[in-house]
Amino acid sequence: MIPELGHFALALACILAVAQSVLPIVGAHRRDLRWMATAGPLAAGQLVSVAVAFGCLLWAFAVNDTTVSNVVQNSHSAKPMIYKLSGAWGNHEGSMVLWVLILALCGAAVAGFGRDLPSALKARVIGVLGWVGVGFLLFIILTSNPFDRIWPPPPDGQGLNPVLQDIGLALHPPMLYLGYVGYAVTFAFAVAALLEGRVDAAWGRWVRPWSLMAWSFLTLGIALGSWWAYYELGWGGYWFWDPVENASLLPWLVGAALLHSAIVVEKRDALKIWTVLLAIMAFAMSLLGTFLVRSGVLNSVHAFANDPTRGVFILALLMIYVAGAFAIFAWRAHKLAPTGIFAPISREGALVLNNLLLCSIAAVVLAGTLWPMFADILTGAKISVGPPFFNTATAPLAIPLVLAMPIGAMLPWKRGDVWAALQRLWWAACAALAIGFFYLAAMGYPVWPAIGMALAAWLVVGASADVADRIALFRRPHQAWQRARGLPRAAWGAAIAHAGMGVTIAGVAGMGIATDTLIALKPGESTRLAGYEWRLDSLTDATGPNYTARRATVTISRDSAVVTVLEPERRTFTVDRQTTTEAAIHTNAMRDLYAVLGEERDGAGVLRLHHNPLAPWIWFGSIIMALGAGLSLSDRRMRVSAPAPKGAAAPA
Amino acid sequence: MPAARRLRGHAVTHKKKRRLMVLLLAGLGLGTATALTLTAFQDNIVFFFSPSDVLANKPSADRAFRLGGLVEAGSVERRTGSDGRPAATFRVTDGAQAISVTYSGVLPDLFREGQGVVTLGRLLPDGTFRASEVLARHDETYMPPEVADALRRAGHWNPADGAAPPAETWNTAPRPGRSGG
């Protein structure tokens, strides 16, 4: 009965979404306040229905209702409750319900928090979100019903893929979807503005928090995915340039561009058409990502739903939304006349450069990701494009981007002076060069990691220099505290996010000099790696709640003092007989010691041992980036209805 | 009036100049991205070949490629290499031809005889393939699409006929296309 209720709630949500996609938009067109006023209640109704459907799905997983085929395929009674619940969105059907739940939540949030929005714009935004909702609800109902029953019910389920039974992967989809779906909201704002024929500073002020929110969740989602791959898959790496990973990186890159160009719209009333285009592209990239992950057109190490009909459906949605938005864009964009004028060397100019580089990187990643598919269609050749391509092609674009970041942040609006900015950054440049050369000399001349370290120092010290300059730390130290408190949170946020990027780059550079070894050891034998002695003490059997395991005990010591004892495992899950490797990691924030137990032969255990310098910084830096974006988001000025018209130039 | 017109004219040329500037910049960015993509493509695209492909046109030894097919039943031999690392030799077949593969390292958890596998490496002069990577998926029922395609091209199995026959029979089963059955 509960699954039928869930199915019914989904259908109801779909009908409400159809109404939501028509009534407010027609109302806004006819200036009919009563029709426009339906937007809020319809969005709320959609949220309630989808929430009920999601609740029913959770219930089915919680009680292990084996008459529901989705539960049978992805759950099992002998599984910890947390993974029973996360199993609800750890599969294609359930994750799509989570997707529309977040979408409905965003629609209701626009309705609820958008009191200051002009009513026509608000009605149109909610209406466009209704279009997106209709498409995805139809997708679920027609191709991926999570409530399908099977009869007779099997005694128990097949279990969730063991590598997915992990807290990192339980949290990864909700984070990622908050990002993806957040771009549905900026997309809705863009299309609504085109329908309206007007983009002004107030519009920029509304799009900016949504793009900040989407971007910070996407950052966390990508970081979680990468962290999960690092500790759970046991291959010792954090990024594979796999199509599925690129699918999440594309909206992140375009979203980062959007985040910056929306500032120009808000502060300077310029770059409007470009920002609208970016908002459409960011959502297009989210949809493209969804398509790539779920259609199985691309060969990826991450298996998901490989179902052509679903792929075609999402491709159709992608076409309809993106082509539709572009048609509206072509028809209406001329209405958005540019007003702000600025010199090439200015904050705006720097943000244009930032946009250009971010979009170029996105274009390169997109080309590399899609090329195998096109090559197959055009020539029949089976090819793959791997990490060497992406590293070679993106580095020449990423380096200028990073070099420009602190300089751009220091330039004033309208007209700037690069020389003056550089003068205030000279000690950041000194620090970068010093660290780069030190690294080069100390670590045995690894060129790329040294460049990475120098860039990281440039970003972190540059961001500190920016803040120090703004609060006049060295010119009037006695007032600095007061000035620091008065500095807008958005300025703090930008500096923190840029510094976070630096921390992540430092982590990547550290991983550039990581070392590893593969060795077969008998208990009692030991090996050396990176100045540590790794001794295999024993190989024992262990049991967990739903698996049995073989466990290696590895004692790591340095200068005959024990550093830590690692216990990597090979687990065999009782239900589906799958084997997984469980890496053991010891971190002290400056480096990870990482051990994986491989197969076992003649009493010897095969061990893969890694020494990963600065590895945790990769994810720590991402968290700092997301926090910076979040701090920006909490800026009081973002919630004030509309900015005062700017007559004079902003103070430098 | 003339002053106003002059001012307006000035603003228009300024606007045009700026637009030209933006277009030039965008062109430059796009051009750079395209150039980078094409150069990187030239060196870094990895082709996939089935054993039949490899024997038909021997790829040169300086170019890495991906070799895929099924792990021939009974061909897997695990040993410890001279450097103390675990190593393995096995044969990869597409039902028509087979190639010997040597690999130094730990085989993935789901590596089994008779299952689909993709390996990355180079062809040695003696005709064996030295793999630097062996990929198997985290899913036992999964068949890499290239492998499925290679098997189909070898005339051994058409995915349109339904599920693949049991993997253990691959080495000995008659080919439907040739036996007429």
PDB file of N, CA, C and O in Angstrom, chain A residues 512-543:
ATOM      1  N   GLY A 512      51.886  14.851  -6.430  1.00  0.00           N
ATOM      2  CA  GLY A 512      52.770  14.724  -7.587  1.00  0.00           C
ATOM      3  C   GLY A 512      54.097  14.064  -7.245  1.00  0.00           C
ATOM      4  O   GLY A 512      54.791  13.575  -8.137  1.00  0.00           O
ATOM      5  N   ILE A 513      54.477  14.058  -5.958  1.00  0.00           N
ATOM      6  CA  ILE A 513      55.721  13.372  -5.591  1.00  0.00           C
ATOM      7  C   ILE A 513      55.435  12.166  -4.693  1.00  0.00           C
ATOM      8  O   ILE A 513      56.298  11.698  -3.960  1.00  0.00           O
ATOM      9  N   ALA A 514      54.191  11.661  -4.767  1.00  0.00           N
ATOM     10  CA  ALA A 514      53.831  10.480  -3.984  1.00  0.00           C
ATOM     11  C   ALA A 514      54.643   9.284  -4.477  1.00  0.00           C
ATOM     12  O   ALA A 514      54.992   9.197  -5.651  1.00  0.00           O
ATOM     13  N   THR A 515      54.956   8.366  -3.560  1.00  0.00           N
ATOM     14  CA  THR A 515      55.669   7.152  -3.952  1.00  0.00           C
ATOM     15  C   THR A 515      54.865   5.947  -3.503  1.00  0.00           C
ATOM     16  O   THR A 515      54.109   6.022  -2.531  1.00  0.00           O
ATOM     17  N   ASP A 516      55.000   4.845  -4.220  1.00  0.00           N
ATOM     18  CA  ASP A 516      54.310   3.634  -3.795  1.00  0.00           C
ATOM     19  C   ASP A 516      55.131   2.427  -4.191  1.00  0.00           C
ATOM     20  O   ASP A 516      56.039   2.509  -5.012  1.00  0.00           O
ATOM     21  N   THR A 517      54.804   1.309  -3.572  1.00  0.00           N
ATOM     22  CA  THR A 517      55.500   0.066  -3.894  1.00  0.00           C
ATOM     23  C   THR A 517      54.503  -1.077  -3.818  1.00  0.00           C
ATOM     24  O   THR A 517      53.477  -0.986  -3.154  1.00  0.00           O
ATOM     25  N   LEU A 518      54.819  -2.120  -4.548  1.00  0.00           N
ATOM     26  CA  LEU A 518      53.960  -3.303  -4.563  1.00  0.00           C
ATOM     27  C   LEU A 518      54.854  -4.467  -4.183  1.00  0.00           C
ATOM     28  O   LEU A 518      55.880  -4.688  -4.824  1.00  0.00           O
ATOM     29  N   ILE A 519      54.514  -5.183  -3.142  1.00  0.00           N
ATOM     30  CA  ILE A 519      55.442  -6.203  -2.677  1.00  0.00           C
ATOM     31  C   ILE A 519      54.704  -7.347  -1.994  1.00  0.00           C
ATOM     32  O   ILE A 519      53.669  -7.132  -1.368  1.00  0.00           O
ATOM     33  N   ALA A 520      55.230  -8.550  -2.167  1.00  0.00           N
ATOM     34  CA  ALA A 520      54.674  -9.723  -1.480  1.00  0.00           C
ATOM     35  C   ALA A 520      55.505  -9.975  -0.227  1.00  0.00           C
ATOM     36  O   ALA A 520      56.715 -10.159  -0.311  1.00  0.00           O
ATOM     37  N   LEU A 521      54.859  -9.940   0.938  1.00  0.00           N
ATOM     38  CA  LEU A 521      55.572 -10.124   2.202  1.00  0.00           C
ATOM     39  C   LEU A 521      54.965 -11.300   2.959  1.00  0.00           C
ATOM     40  O   LEU A 521      53.749 -11.482   2.956  1.00  0.00           O
ATOM     41  N   LYS A 522      55.849 -12.076   3.621  1.00  0.00           N
ATOM     42  CA  LYS A 522      55.355 -13.089   4.550  1.00  0.00           C
ATOM     43  C   LYS A 522      55.314 -12.439   5.934  1.00  0.00           C
ATOM     44  O   LYS A 522      56.068 -11.493   6.191  1.00  0.00           O
ATOM     45  N   PRO A 523      54.451 -12.925   6.836  1.00  0.00           N
ATOM     46  CA  PRO A 523      54.402 -12.321   8.174  1.00  0.00           C
ATOM     47  C   PRO A 523      55.795 -12.282   8.785  1.00  0.00           C
ATOM     48  O   PRO A 523      56.537 -13.283   8.730  1.00  0.00           O
ATOM     49  N   GLY A 524      56.177 -11.132   9.341  1.00  0.00           N
ATOM     50  CA  GLY A 524      57.504 -10.971   9.925  1.00  0.00           C
ATOM     51  C   GLY A 524      58.462 -10.234   9.016  1.00  0.00           C
ATOM     52  O   GLY A 524      59.406  -9.618   9.477  1.00  0.00           O
ATOM     53  N   GLU A 525      58.176 -10.270   7.689  1.00  0.00           N
ATOM     54  CA  GLU A 525      59.062  -9.572   6.752  1.00  0.00           C
ATOM     55  C   GLU A 525      58.691  -8.092   6.675  1.00  0.00           C
ATOM     56  O   GLU A 525      57.580  -7.704   6.996  1.00  0.00           O
ATOM     57  N   SER A 526      59.649  -7.286   6.218  1.00  0.00           N
ATOM     58  CA  SER A 526      59.365  -5.860   6.140  1.00  0.00           C
ATOM     59  C   SER A 526      60.013  -5.248   4.909  1.00  0.00           C
ATOM     60  O   SER A 526      60.863  -5.856   4.246  1.00  0.00           O
ATOM     61  N   THR A 527      59.610  -4.032   4.594  1.00  0.00           N
ATOM     62  CA  THR A 527      60.161  -3.310   3.457  1.00  0.00           C
ATOM     63  C   THR A 527      60.293  -1.845   3.835  1.00  0.00           C
ATOM     64  O   THR A 527      59.735  -1.408   4.843  1.00  0.00           O
ATOM     65  N   ARG A 528      61.018  -1.077   3.007  1.00  0.00           N
ATOM     66  CA  ARG A 528      61.172   0.358   3.294  1.00  0.00           C
ATOM     67  C   ARG A 528      60.535   1.164   2.181  1.00  0.00           C
ATOM     68  O   ARG A 528      60.614   0.818   1.015  1.00  0.00           O
ATOM     69  N   LEU A 529      59.883   2.264   2.591  1.00  0.00           N
ATOM     70  CA  LEU A 529      59.313   3.180   1.598  1.00  0.00           C
ATOM     71  C   LEU A 529      59.265   4.567   2.212  1.00  0.00           C
ATOM     72  O   LEU A 529      58.776   4.736   3.332  1.00  0.00           O
ATOM     73  N   ALA A 530      59.808   5.520   1.514  1.00  0.00           N
ATOM     74  CA  ALA A 530      59.756   6.925   1.905  1.00  0.00           C
ATOM     75  C   ALA A 530      60.276   7.159   3.322  1.00  0.00           C
ATOM     76  O   ALA A 530      59.711   7.941   4.087  1.00  0.00           O
ATOM     77  N   GLY A 531      61.334   6.427   3.698  1.00  0.00           N
ATOM     78  CA  GLY A 531      61.939   6.654   5.009  1.00  0.00           C
ATOM     79  C   GLY A 531      61.240   5.930   6.140  1.00  0.00           C
ATOM     80  O   GLY A 531      61.622   6.081   7.298  1.00  0.00           O
ATOM     81  N   TYR A 532      60.216   5.146   5.836  1.00  0.00           N
ATOM     82  CA  TYR A 532      59.510   4.393   6.867  1.00  0.00           C
ATOM     83  C   TYR A 532      59.796   2.910   6.675  1.00  0.00           C
ATOM     84  O   TYR A 532      60.039   2.459   5.554  1.00  0.00           O
ATOM     85  N   GLU A 533      59.748   2.177   7.785  1.00  0.00           N
ATOM     86  CA  GLU A 533      59.839   0.729   7.675  1.00  0.00           C
ATOM     87  C   GLU A 533      58.442   0.140   7.857  1.00  0.00           C
ATOM     88  O   GLU A 533      57.757   0.446   8.841  1.00  0.00           O
ATOM     89  N   TRP A 534      57.990  -0.645   6.896  1.00  0.00           N
ATOM     90  CA  TRP A 534      56.642  -1.217   6.917  1.00  0.00           C
ATOM     91  C   TRP A 534      56.796  -2.713   7.159  1.00  0.00           C
ATOM     92  O   TRP A 534      57.356  -3.419   6.311  1.00  0.00           O
ATOM     93  N   ARG A 535      56.328  -3.209   8.302  1.00  0.00           N
ATOM     94  CA  ARG A 535      56.473  -4.637   8.612  1.00  0.00           C
ATOM     95  C   ARG A 535      55.102  -5.307   8.667  1.00  0.00           C
ATOM     96  O   ARG A 535      54.186  -4.828   9.344  1.00  0.00           O
ATOM     97  N   LEU A 536      54.993  -6.435   7.935  1.00  0.00           N
ATOM     98  CA  LEU A 536      53.756  -7.205   7.993  1.00  0.00           C
ATOM     99  C   LEU A 536      53.832  -8.118   9.210  1.00  0.00           C
ATOM    100  O   LEU A 536      54.689  -9.000   9.277  1.00  0.00           O
ATOM    101  N   ASP A 537      52.957  -7.875  10.206  1.00  0.00           N
ATOM    102  CA  ASP A 537      52.990  -8.689  11.427  1.00  0.00           C
ATOM    103  C   ASP A 537      52.210  -9.977  11.260  1.00  0.00           C
ATOM    104  O   ASP A 537      52.670 -11.038  11.645  1.00  0.00           O
ATOM    105  N   SER A 538      51.001  -9.848  10.727  1.00  0.00           N
ATOM    106  CA  SER A 538      50.178 -11.064  10.655  1.00  0.00           C
ATOM    107  C   SER A 538      49.097 -10.906   9.598  1.00  0.00           C
ATOM    108  O   SER A 538      48.768  -9.804   9.179  1.00  0.00           O
ATOM    109  N   LEU A 539      48.582 -12.072   9.185  1.00  0.00           N
ATOM    110  CA  LEU A 539      47.407 -12.123   8.314  1.00  0.00           C
ATOM    111  C   LEU A 539      46.354 -12.907   9.063  1.00  0.00           C
ATOM    112  O   LEU A 539      46.576 -14.066   9.413  1.00  0.00           O
ATOM    113  N   THR A 540      45.218 -12.298   9.384  1.00  0.00           N
ATOM    114  CA  THR A 540      44.211 -12.976  10.191  1.00  0.00           C
ATOM    115  C   THR A 540      42.839 -12.880   9.551  1.00  0.00           C
ATOM    116  O   THR A 540      42.626 -12.082   8.642  1.00  0.00           O
ATOM    117  N   ASP A 541      41.898 -13.702  10.053  1.00  0.00           N
ATOM    118  CA  ASP A 541      40.513 -13.627   9.597  1.00  0.00           C
ATOM    119  C   ASP A 541      39.731 -12.703  10.514  1.00  0.00           C
ATOM    120  O   ASP A 541      40.002 -12.603  11.701  1.00  0.00           O
ATOM    121  N   ALA A 542      38.739 -12.027   9.954  1.00  0.00           N
ATOM    122  CA  ALA A 542      37.885 -11.142  10.750  1.00  0.00           C
ATOM    123  C   ALA A 542      36.480 -11.233  10.187  1.00  0.00           C
ATOM    124  O   ALA A 542      36.286 -11.637   9.039  1.00  0.00           O
ATOM    125  N   THR A 543      35.492 -10.870  10.991  1.00  0.00           N
ATOM    126  CA  THR A 543      34.116 -10.861  10.478  1.00  0.00           C
ATOM    127  C   THR A 543      33.466  -9.524  10.776  1.00  0.00           C
ATOM    128  O   THR A 543      33.713  -8.907  11.801  1.00  0.00           O
TER     129      THR A 543
END
